[in-house]
mmCIF file of C-alpha atoms in Angstrom:
data_model
loop_
_atom_site.group_PDB
_atom_site.id
_atom_site.type_symbol
_atom_site.label_atom_id
_atom_site.label_comp_id
_atom_site.label_asym_id
_atom_site.label_seq_id
_atom_site.Cartn_x
_atom_site.Cartn_y
_atom_site.Cartn_z
ATOM 1 C CA UNK A 24 43.167 -155.584 48.075
ATOM 2 C CA UNK A 25 40.117 -152.646 48.528
ATOM 3 C CA UNK A 26 37.021 -152.953 45.758
ATOM 4 C CA UNK A 27 34.150 -150.084 46.761
ATOM 5 C CA UNK A 28 30.756 -150.775 44.444
ATOM 6 C CA UNK A 29 28.859 -147.311 44.327
ATOM 7 C CA UNK A 30 25.424 -148.779 44.258
ATOM 8 C CA UNK A 31 26.048 -151.791 46.562
ATOM 9 C CA UNK A 32 22.362 -151.812 47.563
ATOM 10 C CA UNK A 33 21.494 -152.902 44.477
ATOM 11 C CA UNK A 34 19.743 -156.682 44.312
ATOM 12 C CA UNK A 35 22.328 -157.438 41.746
ATOM 13 C CA UNK A 36 25.297 -157.044 44.768
ATOM 14 C CA UNK A 37 24.822 -160.709 45.529
ATOM 15 C CA UNK A 38 25.812 -161.742 42.231
ATOM 16 C CA UNK A 39 29.076 -159.484 42.789
ATOM 17 C CA UNK A 40 29.547 -161.352 45.633
ATOM 18 C CA UNK A 41 29.303 -164.334 44.745
ATOM 19 C CA UNK A 42 31.575 -164.026 42.288
ATOM 20 C CA UNK A 43 33.959 -162.237 44.149
ATOM 21 C CA UNK A 44 34.340 -165.403 46.911
ATOM 22 C CA UNK A 45 34.352 -167.752 43.891
ATOM 23 C CA UNK A 46 37.010 -166.442 42.332
ATOM 24 C CA UNK A 47 39.269 -165.255 44.584
ATOM 25 C CA UNK A 48 42.300 -166.459 43.873
ATOM 26 C CA UNK A 49 42.051 -164.271 40.715
ATOM 27 C CA UNK A 50 40.666 -161.277 42.893
ATOM 28 C CA UNK A 51 41.554 -161.603 46.514
ATOM 29 C CA UNK A 52 39.789 -158.969 47.929
ATOM 30 C CA UNK A 53 40.715 -157.842 51.214
ATOM 31 C CA UNK A 54 37.953 -155.226 51.741
ATOM 32 C CA UNK A 55 35.146 -155.101 49.945
ATOM 33 C CA UNK A 56 33.001 -151.352 50.535
ATOM 34 C CA UNK A 57 29.276 -151.180 49.522
ATOM 35 C CA UNK A 58 28.196 -147.733 48.843
ATOM 36 C CA UNK A 59 24.794 -146.551 48.843
ATOM 37 C CA UNK A 60 22.239 -143.663 50.204
ATOM 38 C CA UNK A 61 19.731 -146.099 50.646
ATOM 39 C CA UNK A 62 20.204 -147.448 53.985
ATOM 40 C CA UNK A 63 17.277 -150.254 54.536
ATOM 41 C CA UNK A 64 18.089 -151.847 51.375
ATOM 42 C CA UNK A 65 22.072 -151.610 52.254
ATOM 43 C CA UNK A 66 21.415 -153.164 55.345
ATOM 44 C CA UNK A 67 20.172 -156.255 53.655
ATOM 45 C CA UNK A 68 22.242 -156.383 51.034
ATOM 46 C CA UNK A 69 24.919 -156.016 53.560
ATOM 47 C CA UNK A 70 23.822 -158.851 55.391
ATOM 48 C CA UNK A 71 23.606 -161.392 52.597
ATOM 49 C CA UNK A 72 27.210 -160.234 51.142
ATOM 50 C CA UNK A 73 28.615 -161.053 54.410
ATOM 51 C CA UNK A 74 27.126 -164.651 54.972
ATOM 52 C CA UNK A 75 27.491 -165.191 50.870
ATOM 53 C CA UNK A 76 31.303 -164.887 51.805
ATOM 54 C CA UNK A 77 31.485 -166.588 55.078
ATOM 55 C CA UNK A 78 29.887 -169.713 53.901
ATOM 56 C CA UNK A 79 32.444 -169.851 50.549
ATOM 57 C CA UNK A 80 34.963 -169.540 53.655
ATOM 58 C CA UNK A 81 35.894 -165.503 52.541
ATOM 59 C CA UNK A 82 38.270 -164.134 55.194
ATOM 60 C CA UNK A 83 38.002 -160.269 53.136
ATOM 61 C CA UNK A 84 35.871 -157.723 55.316
ATOM 62 C CA UNK A 85 32.496 -156.094 53.676
ATOM 63 C CA UNK A 86 31.733 -152.454 54.777
ATOM 64 C CA UNK A 87 28.444 -150.705 54.423
ATOM 65 C CA UNK A 88 28.408 -147.225 54.423
ATOM 66 C CA UNK A 89 26.119 -144.449 53.146
ATOM 67 C CA UNK A 90 28.859 -141.773 52.623
ATOM 68 C CA UNK A 91 30.540 -141.874 49.126
ATOM 69 C CA UNK A 92 33.718 -140.140 50.132
ATOM 70 C CA UNK A 93 34.601 -142.456 53.092
ATOM 71 C CA UNK A 94 33.732 -145.759 51.186
ATOM 72 C CA UNK A 95 36.233 -144.876 47.978
ATOM 73 C CA UNK A 96 39.050 -143.740 50.267
ATOM 74 C CA UNK A 97 42.460 -146.085 49.305
ATOM 75 C CA UNK A 98 40.198 -148.362 47.242
ATOM 76 C CA UNK A 99 41.964 -150.006 44.371
ATOM 77 C CA UNK A 100 39.072 -150.107 42.052
ATOM 78 C CA UNK A 101 35.405 -148.584 42.283
ATOM 79 C CA UNK A 102 32.436 -150.120 40.162
ATOM 80 C CA UNK A 103 29.551 -148.048 39.307
ATOM 81 C CA UNK A 104 26.185 -149.424 38.955
ATOM 82 C CA UNK A 105 23.641 -147.113 39.748
ATOM 83 C CA UNK A 106 20.283 -146.269 38.932
ATOM 84 C CA UNK A 107 19.519 -142.301 38.807
ATOM 85 C CA UNK A 108 15.775 -142.389 39.979
ATOM 86 C CA UNK A 109 15.103 -145.919 40.642
ATOM 87 C CA UNK A 110 12.697 -148.155 39.255
ATOM 88 C CA UNK A 111 10.547 -145.436 39.045
ATOM 89 C CA UNK A 112 12.373 -143.449 36.336
ATOM 90 C CA UNK A 113 13.078 -147.121 34.682
ATOM 91 C CA UNK A 114 9.243 -147.372 34.365
ATOM 92 C CA UNK A 115 8.572 -143.644 33.242
ATOM 93 C CA UNK A 116 11.466 -144.245 30.467
ATOM 94 C CA UNK A 117 9.894 -147.931 29.443
ATOM 95 C CA UNK A 118 5.814 -146.031 28.518
ATOM 96 C CA UNK A 119 6.102 -142.544 27.522
ATOM 97 C CA UNK A 120 7.719 -142.982 24.251
ATOM 98 C CA UNK A 121 5.010 -145.719 23.400
ATOM 99 C CA UNK A 122 3.126 -142.453 23.212
ATOM 100 C CA UNK A 123 4.853 -141.363 20.263
ATOM 101 C CA UNK A 124 4.809 -144.673 18.499
ATOM 102 C CA UNK A 125 8.431 -145.616 19.557
ATOM 103 C CA UNK A 126 9.854 -148.066 21.520
ATOM 104 C CA UNK A 127 10.004 -147.336 25.421
ATOM 105 C CA UNK A 128 13.461 -149.376 26.401
ATOM 106 C CA UNK A 129 15.657 -147.921 29.334
ATOM 107 C CA UNK A 130 18.866 -147.980 27.363
ATOM 108 C CA UNK A 131 18.290 -147.117 23.705
ATOM 109 C CA UNK A 132 16.021 -144.643 21.891
ATOM 110 C CA UNK A 133 14.139 -141.857 24.248
ATOM 111 C CA UNK A 134 14.062 -143.476 27.031
ATOM 112 C CA UNK A 135 18.272 -144.755 26.862
ATOM 113 C CA UNK A 136 18.975 -140.801 26.341
ATOM 114 C CA UNK A 137 16.530 -139.972 29.322
ATOM 115 C CA UNK A 138 18.857 -142.171 31.384
ATOM 116 C CA UNK A 139 21.889 -140.809 30.182
ATOM 117 C CA UNK A 140 20.556 -137.176 30.785
ATOM 118 C CA UNK A 141 19.935 -138.205 34.674
ATOM 119 C CA UNK A 142 22.695 -140.150 34.720
ATOM 120 C CA UNK A 143 26.206 -138.547 33.508
ATOM 121 C CA UNK A 144 25.831 -135.348 35.931
ATOM 122 C CA UNK A 145 25.938 -137.807 39.167
ATOM 123 C CA UNK A 146 28.638 -140.242 37.734
ATOM 124 C CA UNK A 147 30.641 -137.442 36.833
ATOM 125 C CA UNK A 148 30.707 -136.121 40.466
ATOM 126 C CA UNK A 149 31.294 -139.033 41.636
ATOM 127 C CA UNK A 150 34.171 -139.821 39.854
ATOM 128 C CA UNK A 151 35.363 -137.027 40.684
ATOM 129 C CA UNK A 152 35.097 -137.015 44.532
ATOM 130 C CA UNK A 153 36.852 -140.845 43.364
ATOM 131 C CA UNK A 154 39.670 -138.741 42.151
ATOM 132 C CA UNK A 155 40.443 -136.563 44.688
ATOM 133 C CA UNK A 156 40.616 -139.473 47.646
ATOM 134 C CA UNK A 157 42.664 -141.659 45.575
ATOM 135 C CA UNK A 158 43.590 -140.820 42.017
ATOM 136 C CA UNK A 159 45.175 -144.193 40.799
ATOM 137 C CA UNK A 160 41.944 -146.313 41.152
ATOM 138 C CA UNK A 161 40.378 -147.259 38.733
ATOM 139 C CA UNK A 162 36.527 -146.793 37.917
ATOM 140 C CA UNK A 163 34.683 -149.980 36.154
ATOM 141 C CA UNK A 164 31.536 -148.339 34.641
ATOM 142 C CA UNK A 165 28.544 -151.144 34.577
ATOM 143 C CA UNK A 166 26.056 -148.030 34.788
ATOM 144 C CA UNK A 167 23.842 -147.718 32.088
ATOM 145 C CA UNK A 168 23.698 -146.365 28.924
ATOM 146 C CA UNK A 169 27.870 -147.367 29.762
ATOM 147 C CA UNK A 170 29.069 -146.295 26.273
ATOM 148 C CA UNK A 171 27.678 -142.489 26.697
ATOM 149 C CA UNK A 172 28.608 -142.895 30.970
ATOM 150 C CA UNK A 173 32.128 -144.710 29.689
ATOM 151 C CA UNK A 174 32.478 -141.840 26.985
ATOM 152 C CA UNK A 175 31.940 -139.219 29.691
ATOM 153 C CA UNK A 176 34.205 -140.760 32.508
ATOM 154 C CA UNK A 177 37.036 -140.667 29.530
ATOM 155 C CA UNK A 178 36.451 -137.459 28.461
ATOM 156 C CA UNK A 179 36.969 -136.007 31.720
ATOM 157 C CA UNK A 180 39.831 -138.203 32.379
ATOM 158 C CA UNK A 181 39.463 -140.677 35.329
ATOM 159 C CA UNK A 182 40.642 -143.958 34.359
ATOM 160 C CA UNK A 183 37.588 -146.121 33.681
ATOM 161 C CA UNK A 184 36.750 -148.717 31.367
ATOM 162 C CA UNK A 185 33.324 -149.655 30.334
ATOM 163 C CA UNK A 186 31.655 -153.105 31.040
ATOM 164 C CA UNK A 187 28.130 -154.775 29.809
ATOM 165 C CA UNK A 188 27.422 -158.909 30.280
ATOM 166 C CA UNK A 189 26.055 -159.227 26.734
ATOM 167 C CA UNK A 190 29.194 -160.751 25.177
ATOM 168 C CA UNK A 191 29.741 -162.594 28.279
ATOM 169 C CA UNK A 192 26.087 -163.775 28.444
ATOM 170 C CA UNK A 193 27.035 -165.315 24.714
ATOM 171 C CA UNK A 194 30.488 -166.558 25.230
ATOM 172 C CA UNK A 195 29.161 -168.773 27.861
ATOM 173 C CA UNK A 196 25.776 -169.466 25.709
ATOM 174 C CA UNK A 197 28.058 -170.527 22.658
ATOM 175 C CA UNK A 198 30.340 -172.566 24.775
ATOM 176 C CA UNK A 199 27.688 -175.041 26.601
ATOM 177 C CA UNK A 200 26.012 -175.038 22.829
ATOM 178 C CA UNK A 201 29.682 -176.204 21.758
ATOM 179 C CA UNK A 202 30.168 -178.499 24.522
ATOM 180 C CA UNK A 203 33.761 -176.368 25.303
ATOM 181 C CA UNK A 204 35.078 -174.526 28.359
ATOM 182 C CA UNK A 205 34.051 -170.621 27.967
ATOM 183 C CA UNK A 206 37.894 -169.669 28.104
ATOM 184 C CA UNK A 207 37.299 -171.547 24.296
ATOM 185 C CA UNK A 208 35.757 -169.081 22.984
ATOM 186 C CA UNK A 209 36.651 -166.325 21.739
ATOM 187 C CA UNK A 210 34.315 -163.226 20.347
ATOM 188 C CA UNK A 211 34.834 -161.091 16.846
ATOM 189 C CA UNK A 212 32.855 -158.690 18.939
ATOM 190 C CA UNK A 213 31.971 -155.832 17.055
ATOM 191 C CA UNK A 214 30.049 -152.406 17.394
ATOM 192 C CA UNK A 215 29.197 -149.910 20.116
ATOM 193 C CA UNK A 216 27.224 -151.065 23.613
ATOM 194 C CA UNK A 217 24.055 -152.774 23.378
ATOM 195 C CA UNK A 218 24.567 -152.434 19.335
ATOM 196 C CA UNK A 219 27.122 -155.314 19.022
ATOM 197 C CA UNK A 220 27.413 -157.939 16.324
ATOM 198 C CA UNK A 221 29.463 -161.476 16.769
ATOM 199 C CA UNK A 222 30.898 -161.887 13.480
ATOM 200 C CA UNK A 223 33.001 -164.887 14.085
ATOM 201 C CA UNK A 224 32.868 -167.338 17.140
ATOM 202 C CA UNK A 225 36.320 -168.239 16.915
ATOM 203 C CA UNK A 226 37.930 -171.691 19.174
ATOM 204 C CA UNK A 227 41.028 -171.086 21.303
ATOM 205 C CA UNK A 228 41.397 -167.382 20.575
ATOM 206 C CA UNK A 229 41.665 -164.774 17.771
ATOM 207 C CA UNK A 230 42.885 -166.873 15.401
ATOM 208 C CA UNK A 231 41.372 -169.780 16.201
ATOM 209 C CA UNK A 232 38.872 -171.645 13.729
ATOM 210 C CA UNK A 233 35.581 -169.792 12.759
ATOM 211 C CA UNK A 234 32.884 -172.469 14.072
ATOM 212 C CA UNK A 235 29.877 -169.695 13.901
ATOM 213 C CA UNK A 236 28.751 -171.321 10.668
ATOM 214 C CA UNK A 237 28.488 -174.397 12.453
ATOM 215 C CA UNK A 238 27.053 -173.325 15.450
ATOM 216 C CA UNK A 239 23.866 -171.186 13.292
ATOM 217 C CA UNK A 240 23.370 -174.682 11.085
ATOM 218 C CA UNK A 241 23.248 -176.660 14.252
ATOM 219 C CA UNK A 242 22.047 -174.214 16.785
ATOM 220 C CA UNK A 243 20.166 -171.429 15.075
ATOM 221 C CA UNK A 244 16.864 -171.675 16.673
ATOM 222 C CA UNK A 245 18.071 -172.275 19.922
ATOM 223 C CA UNK A 246 20.169 -168.559 19.263
ATOM 224 C CA UNK A 247 17.141 -167.314 17.245
ATOM 225 C CA UNK A 248 15.140 -167.738 20.468
ATOM 226 C CA UNK A 249 17.169 -166.522 22.676
ATOM 227 C CA UNK A 250 17.776 -163.203 21.123
ATOM 228 C CA UNK A 251 13.935 -163.138 19.939
ATOM 229 C CA UNK A 252 14.701 -162.565 16.044
ATOM 230 C CA UNK A 253 13.205 -164.962 13.883
ATOM 231 C CA UNK A 254 15.903 -167.756 12.683
ATOM 232 C CA UNK A 255 15.855 -167.022 8.885
ATOM 233 C CA UNK A 256 17.093 -163.328 9.921
ATOM 234 C CA UNK A 257 20.416 -164.814 11.403
ATOM 235 C CA UNK A 258 20.790 -167.108 8.676
ATOM 236 C CA UNK A 259 20.738 -164.651 6.345
ATOM 237 C CA UNK A 260 23.034 -162.237 7.749
ATOM 238 C CA UNK A 261 25.524 -165.333 8.722
ATOM 239 C CA UNK A 262 26.077 -163.394 12.755
ATOM 240 C CA UNK A 263 24.897 -163.136 15.753
ATOM 241 C CA UNK A 264 22.954 -159.325 16.218
ATOM 242 C CA UNK A 265 23.015 -158.673 20.340
ATOM 243 C CA UNK A 266 19.533 -158.872 21.485
ATOM 244 C CA UNK A 267 19.140 -154.994 21.599
ATOM 245 C CA UNK A 268 19.253 -155.104 17.711
ATOM 246 C CA UNK A 269 15.545 -156.080 17.821
ATOM 247 C CA UNK A 270 14.539 -152.961 19.110
ATOM 248 C CA UNK A 271 15.763 -151.748 15.529
ATOM 249 C CA UNK A 272 15.283 -154.663 13.049
ATOM 250 C CA UNK A 273 11.626 -155.249 14.688
ATOM 251 C CA UNK A 274 10.563 -151.577 16.052
ATOM 252 C CA UNK A 275 7.001 -151.573 15.084
ATOM 253 C CA UNK A 276 7.061 -154.821 16.232
ATOM 254 C CA UNK A 277 7.913 -154.414 19.530
ATOM 255 C CA UNK A 278 6.027 -151.667 19.609
ATOM 256 C CA UNK A 279 3.202 -153.178 19.641
ATOM 257 C CA UNK A 280 4.093 -155.630 21.328
ATOM 258 C CA UNK A 281 5.374 -153.603 24.016
ATOM 259 C CA UNK A 282 2.086 -152.285 24.272
ATOM 260 C CA UNK A 283 -0.151 -155.023 25.504
ATOM 261 C CA UNK A 284 1.949 -156.107 28.752
ATOM 262 C CA UNK A 285 3.025 -154.533 31.803
ATOM 263 C CA UNK A 286 6.597 -153.200 31.605
ATOM 264 C CA UNK A 287 9.523 -154.608 32.026
ATOM 265 C CA UNK A 288 10.004 -152.217 34.680
ATOM 266 C CA UNK A 289 7.401 -153.125 36.650
ATOM 267 C CA UNK A 290 8.198 -157.247 36.655
ATOM 268 C CA UNK A 291 11.486 -155.955 37.713
ATOM 269 C CA UNK A 292 10.442 -154.226 40.715
ATOM 270 C CA UNK A 293 8.183 -156.755 42.052
ATOM 271 C CA UNK A 294 10.963 -159.223 41.382
ATOM 272 C CA UNK A 295 13.107 -156.459 44.051
ATOM 273 C CA UNK A 296 10.481 -156.619 46.455
ATOM 274 C CA UNK A 297 10.392 -160.267 46.393
ATOM 275 C CA UNK A 298 14.519 -160.620 45.927
ATOM 276 C CA UNK A 299 14.562 -158.285 49.444
ATOM 277 C CA UNK A 300 12.841 -160.008 51.731
ATOM 278 C CA UNK A 301 14.596 -163.215 50.128
ATOM 279 C CA UNK A 302 17.897 -160.717 51.305
ATOM 280 C CA UNK A 303 16.257 -160.759 54.480
ATOM 281 C CA UNK A 304 16.361 -164.337 56.217
ATOM 282 C CA UNK A 305 19.049 -164.759 58.146
ATOM 283 C CA UNK A 306 19.606 -168.333 56.627
ATOM 284 C CA UNK A 307 19.903 -167.270 53.256
ATOM 285 C CA UNK A 308 23.599 -167.589 52.484
ATOM 286 C CA UNK A 309 24.121 -168.193 48.580
ATOM 287 C CA UNK A 310 22.565 -165.730 46.055
ATOM 288 C CA UNK A 311 18.805 -166.862 45.415
ATOM 289 C CA UNK A 312 17.539 -168.711 41.925
ATOM 290 C CA UNK A 313 15.108 -165.488 41.132
ATOM 291 C CA UNK A 314 18.047 -163.177 40.884
ATOM 292 C CA UNK A 315 19.024 -164.962 37.640
ATOM 293 C CA UNK A 316 15.463 -163.388 36.396
ATOM 294 C CA UNK A 317 16.702 -159.979 37.715
ATOM 295 C CA UNK A 318 19.192 -159.584 34.297
ATOM 296 C CA UNK A 319 22.574 -159.255 34.575
ATOM 297 C CA UNK A 320 23.819 -163.237 34.057
ATOM 298 C CA UNK A 321 27.448 -163.125 34.509
ATOM 299 C CA UNK A 322 28.589 -159.450 35.142
ATOM 300 C CA UNK A 323 30.552 -161.064 37.794
ATOM 301 C CA UNK A 324 32.591 -162.976 36.656
ATOM 302 C CA UNK A 325 33.391 -160.412 33.708
ATOM 303 C CA UNK A 326 33.970 -157.674 36.929
ATOM 304 C CA UNK A 327 36.324 -160.169 38.667
ATOM 305 C CA UNK A 328 38.189 -160.448 35.240
ATOM 306 C CA UNK A 329 38.528 -157.313 34.036
ATOM 307 C CA UNK A 330 38.962 -156.078 37.932
ATOM 308 C CA UNK A 331 42.233 -158.823 38.235
ATOM 309 C CA UNK A 332 43.845 -157.444 34.703
ATOM 310 C CA UNK A 333 43.377 -153.625 35.723
ATOM 311 C CA UNK A 334 45.360 -154.022 39.361
ATOM 312 C CA UNK A 335 47.512 -156.761 38.111
ATOM 313 C CA UNK A 336 46.539 -159.952 38.441
ATOM 314 C CA UNK A 337 45.435 -162.645 36.807
ATOM 315 C CA UNK A 338 42.223 -161.421 34.538
ATOM 316 C CA UNK A 339 41.831 -163.274 30.789
ATOM 317 C CA UNK A 340 44.152 -162.342 28.274
ATOM 318 C CA UNK A 341 41.364 -160.499 26.288
ATOM 319 C CA UNK A 342 38.320 -159.217 27.391
ATOM 320 C CA UNK A 343 35.354 -157.484 25.689
ATOM 321 C CA UNK A 344 35.112 -153.425 26.872
ATOM 322 C CA UNK A 345 34.380 -150.252 26.342
ATOM 323 C CA UNK A 346 36.734 -147.946 25.956
ATOM 324 C CA UNK A 347 38.201 -144.612 23.204
ATOM 325 C CA UNK A 348 37.809 -146.090 19.513
ATOM 326 C CA UNK A 349 41.557 -144.521 19.067
ATOM 327 C CA UNK A 350 40.702 -146.265 14.968
ATOM 328 C CA UNK A 351 39.329 -149.653 15.960
ATOM 329 C CA UNK A 352 36.884 -148.353 13.683
ATOM 330 C CA UNK A 353 38.530 -146.383 10.942
ATOM 331 C CA UNK A 354 34.860 -144.579 10.390
ATOM 332 C CA UNK A 355 34.714 -143.440 13.579
ATOM 333 C CA UNK A 356 36.552 -140.228 15.295
ATOM 334 C CA UNK A 357 39.356 -141.887 17.672
ATOM 335 C CA UNK A 358 37.067 -140.508 20.831
ATOM 336 C CA UNK A 359 33.814 -142.145 20.288
ATOM 337 C CA UNK A 360 33.731 -145.212 23.060
ATOM 338 C CA UNK A 361 33.164 -149.081 21.076
ATOM 339 C CA UNK A 362 32.869 -151.908 22.558
ATOM 340 C CA UNK A 363 35.702 -154.371 21.516
ATOM 341 C CA UNK A 364 37.839 -157.480 22.428
ATOM 342 C CA UNK A 365 40.347 -155.821 23.884
ATOM 343 C CA UNK A 366 44.030 -156.436 25.652
ATOM 344 C CA UNK A 367 43.558 -155.549 29.167
ATOM 345 C CA UNK A 368 46.177 -154.385 31.932
ATOM 346 C CA UNK A 369 47.101 -152.373 34.294
ATOM 347 C CA UNK A 370 47.422 -149.256 31.597
ATOM 348 C CA UNK A 371 44.311 -150.333 30.681
ATOM 349 C CA UNK A 372 42.358 -151.890 27.991
ATOM 350 C CA UNK A 373 44.074 -151.939 24.082
ATOM 351 C CA UNK A 374 41.791 -152.693 20.931
ATOM 352 C CA UNK A 375 42.838 -155.507 19.166
ATOM 353 C CA UNK A 376 42.373 -155.054 15.583
ATOM 354 C CA UNK A 377 39.113 -155.317 13.683
ATOM 355 C CA UNK A 378 38.654 -156.317 10.282
ATOM 356 C CA UNK A 379 36.765 -154.347 8.061
ATOM 357 C CA UNK A 380 33.357 -153.940 8.946
ATOM 358 C CA UNK A 381 29.753 -154.726 6.350
ATOM 359 C CA UNK A 382 28.539 -151.614 5.383
ATOM 360 C CA UNK A 383 24.937 -153.094 6.871
ATOM 361 C CA UNK A 384 26.401 -152.689 10.650
ATOM 362 C CA UNK A 385 28.923 -149.567 9.650
ATOM 363 C CA UNK A 386 26.401 -147.167 8.939
ATOM 364 C CA UNK A 387 24.142 -148.077 11.687
ATOM 365 C CA UNK A 388 27.639 -148.098 14.306
ATOM 366 C CA UNK A 389 28.500 -144.462 12.078
ATOM 367 C CA UNK A 390 24.374 -143.188 12.798
ATOM 368 C CA UNK A 391 23.934 -144.241 16.558
ATOM 369 C CA UNK A 392 27.953 -142.622 17.563
ATOM 370 C CA UNK A 393 26.524 -139.518 16.190
ATOM 371 C CA UNK A 394 23.260 -139.979 18.219
ATOM 372 C CA UNK A 395 25.860 -140.271 21.382
ATOM 373 C CA UNK A 396 28.022 -137.158 20.828
ATOM 374 C CA UNK A 397 24.701 -135.194 20.965
ATOM 375 C CA UNK A 398 23.165 -137.277 23.367
ATOM 376 C CA UNK A 399 26.161 -136.631 25.996
ATOM 377 C CA UNK A 400 26.233 -132.464 24.839
ATOM 378 C CA UNK A 401 23.101 -132.605 26.248
ATOM 379 C CA UNK A 402 23.795 -134.370 29.363
ATOM 380 C CA UNK A 403 27.030 -131.962 30.304
ATOM 381 C CA UNK A 404 25.126 -128.644 28.623
ATOM 382 C CA UNK A 405 21.612 -129.380 29.421
ATOM 383 C CA UNK A 406 18.573 -127.380 27.096
ATOM 384 C CA UNK A 407 15.480 -128.354 25.141
ATOM 385 C CA UNK A 408 17.239 -127.832 21.813
ATOM 386 C CA UNK A 409 20.448 -129.999 22.584
ATOM 387 C CA UNK A 410 17.646 -132.586 23.808
ATOM 388 C CA UNK A 411 15.486 -132.453 20.684
ATOM 389 C CA UNK A 412 18.969 -132.964 18.267
ATOM 390 C CA UNK A 413 19.861 -136.004 20.112
ATOM 391 C CA UNK A 414 16.647 -137.508 19.395
ATOM 392 C CA UNK A 415 16.110 -136.368 15.753
ATOM 393 C CA UNK A 416 19.637 -138.017 15.438
ATOM 394 C CA UNK A 417 18.455 -141.197 16.577
ATOM 395 C CA UNK A 418 17.389 -144.004 14.427
ATOM 396 C CA UNK A 419 14.781 -144.785 16.666
ATOM 397 C CA UNK A 420 13.253 -141.520 16.035
ATOM 398 C CA UNK A 421 14.168 -139.457 13.175
ATOM 399 C CA UNK A 422 11.212 -137.641 12.775
ATOM 400 C CA UNK A 423 11.003 -134.266 14.059
ATOM 401 C CA UNK A 424 7.362 -134.448 15.181
ATOM 402 C CA UNK A 425 7.909 -137.269 17.230
ATOM 403 C CA UNK A 426 11.292 -135.544 18.224
ATOM 404 C CA UNK A 427 8.866 -133.129 19.691
ATOM 405 C CA UNK A 428 6.456 -134.839 21.775
ATOM 406 C CA UNK A 429 9.523 -136.977 23.082
ATOM 407 C CA UNK A 430 11.393 -133.969 24.024
ATOM 408 C CA UNK A 431 8.352 -132.146 25.662
ATOM 409 C CA UNK A 432 7.497 -135.943 27.751
ATOM 410 C CA UNK A 433 11.470 -136.478 28.508
ATOM 411 C CA UNK A 434 11.583 -133.328 30.377
ATOM 412 C CA UNK A 435 8.188 -133.574 32.079
ATOM 413 C CA UNK A 436 9.050 -136.932 33.309
ATOM 414 C CA UNK A 437 12.920 -135.626 34.351
ATOM 415 C CA UNK A 438 12.436 -132.307 35.898
ATOM 416 C CA UNK A 439 13.820 -133.474 39.339
ATOM 417 C CA UNK A 440 16.566 -134.988 38.000
ATOM 418 C CA UNK A 441 17.812 -131.865 35.027
ATOM 419 C CA UNK A 442 19.756 -129.098 37.361
ATOM 420 C CA UNK A 443 19.370 -126.656 33.971
ATOM 421 C CA UNK A 444 14.797 -127.258 33.569
#
């Protein structure tokens, strides 16, 4: 089995490599190709990747290349983990929205739109080259904003499934608090990428006992601390929101907080420099502890699970993925991309039935879906008016003067990545 990772020079990659090595019975990789145009980073990451495989007695071959077409040739699956513009673009995404009184964040709000505009054309070009090289290959998208990028891929007819680590992170967290194996925890996970709620936590499967009330009663403080939300909010809602809901439920508080400290991008950039120095140490043959602070926890396990299921292996029967709605949430168009529990196999992901969604959540889901429609249109066709309309539609913007100011700033900071400017 051959897999290719586009963006293989990412500092995330050793997390992925560690999962491939540990879970080789689930996903028996014979060749892994790390593709990245950044040759120096790729050499450091590739060297550590080979040492991790060797330490764990994995006999798969790891190849590094800057040649995308050669790298994806013959691959059974291609994982996308790109950051167009690098950490410098992320730094800008997290700062210029604050000038207009809006949250600066790399996947939601104005910063998230900027990332979508930079990313969608690049991903579609990569996907088309994958299709030409190997039309049967699956594309697993971990590139943010996952919902918009996955929708672009699906609308272009690609065999694609979107993946995020939020759900698996919560599953592992809940399992630890409850003292059970992660495989025993099934989430009633509903919404869009980075806009989800856990309405139930069931033991043993979709029909198992809902232990969410007990979880919140006994461990609500710990859960609230992780989400950086007040405990009373969880108690009143009776659900567990994604930590990205903090940008919606506490927007003004977050804006004030972000204005008083360095950006997350600056923190990550410093961390990456340290990680790359570590990766260059020929004695290092395991992922360093610092990597856990980088983000992406449990990404490797989710990726292995999904790839194994898509390629006919032994993945879990149910997984949280991003895929076409197709009636799952009846208040959304069928071609919206939702993040939900699904049955995954060689034919793709089929969402499980979802109980009716409370208007408190359905309204925000529908609102953000409308924004995502406009964001994808702007990413595909360009134009200042399309950018403005997407920003005006976003619930974290929603005012014409802010949308105007944000549009000007977005274009000014992303000229080199927007072909239509």
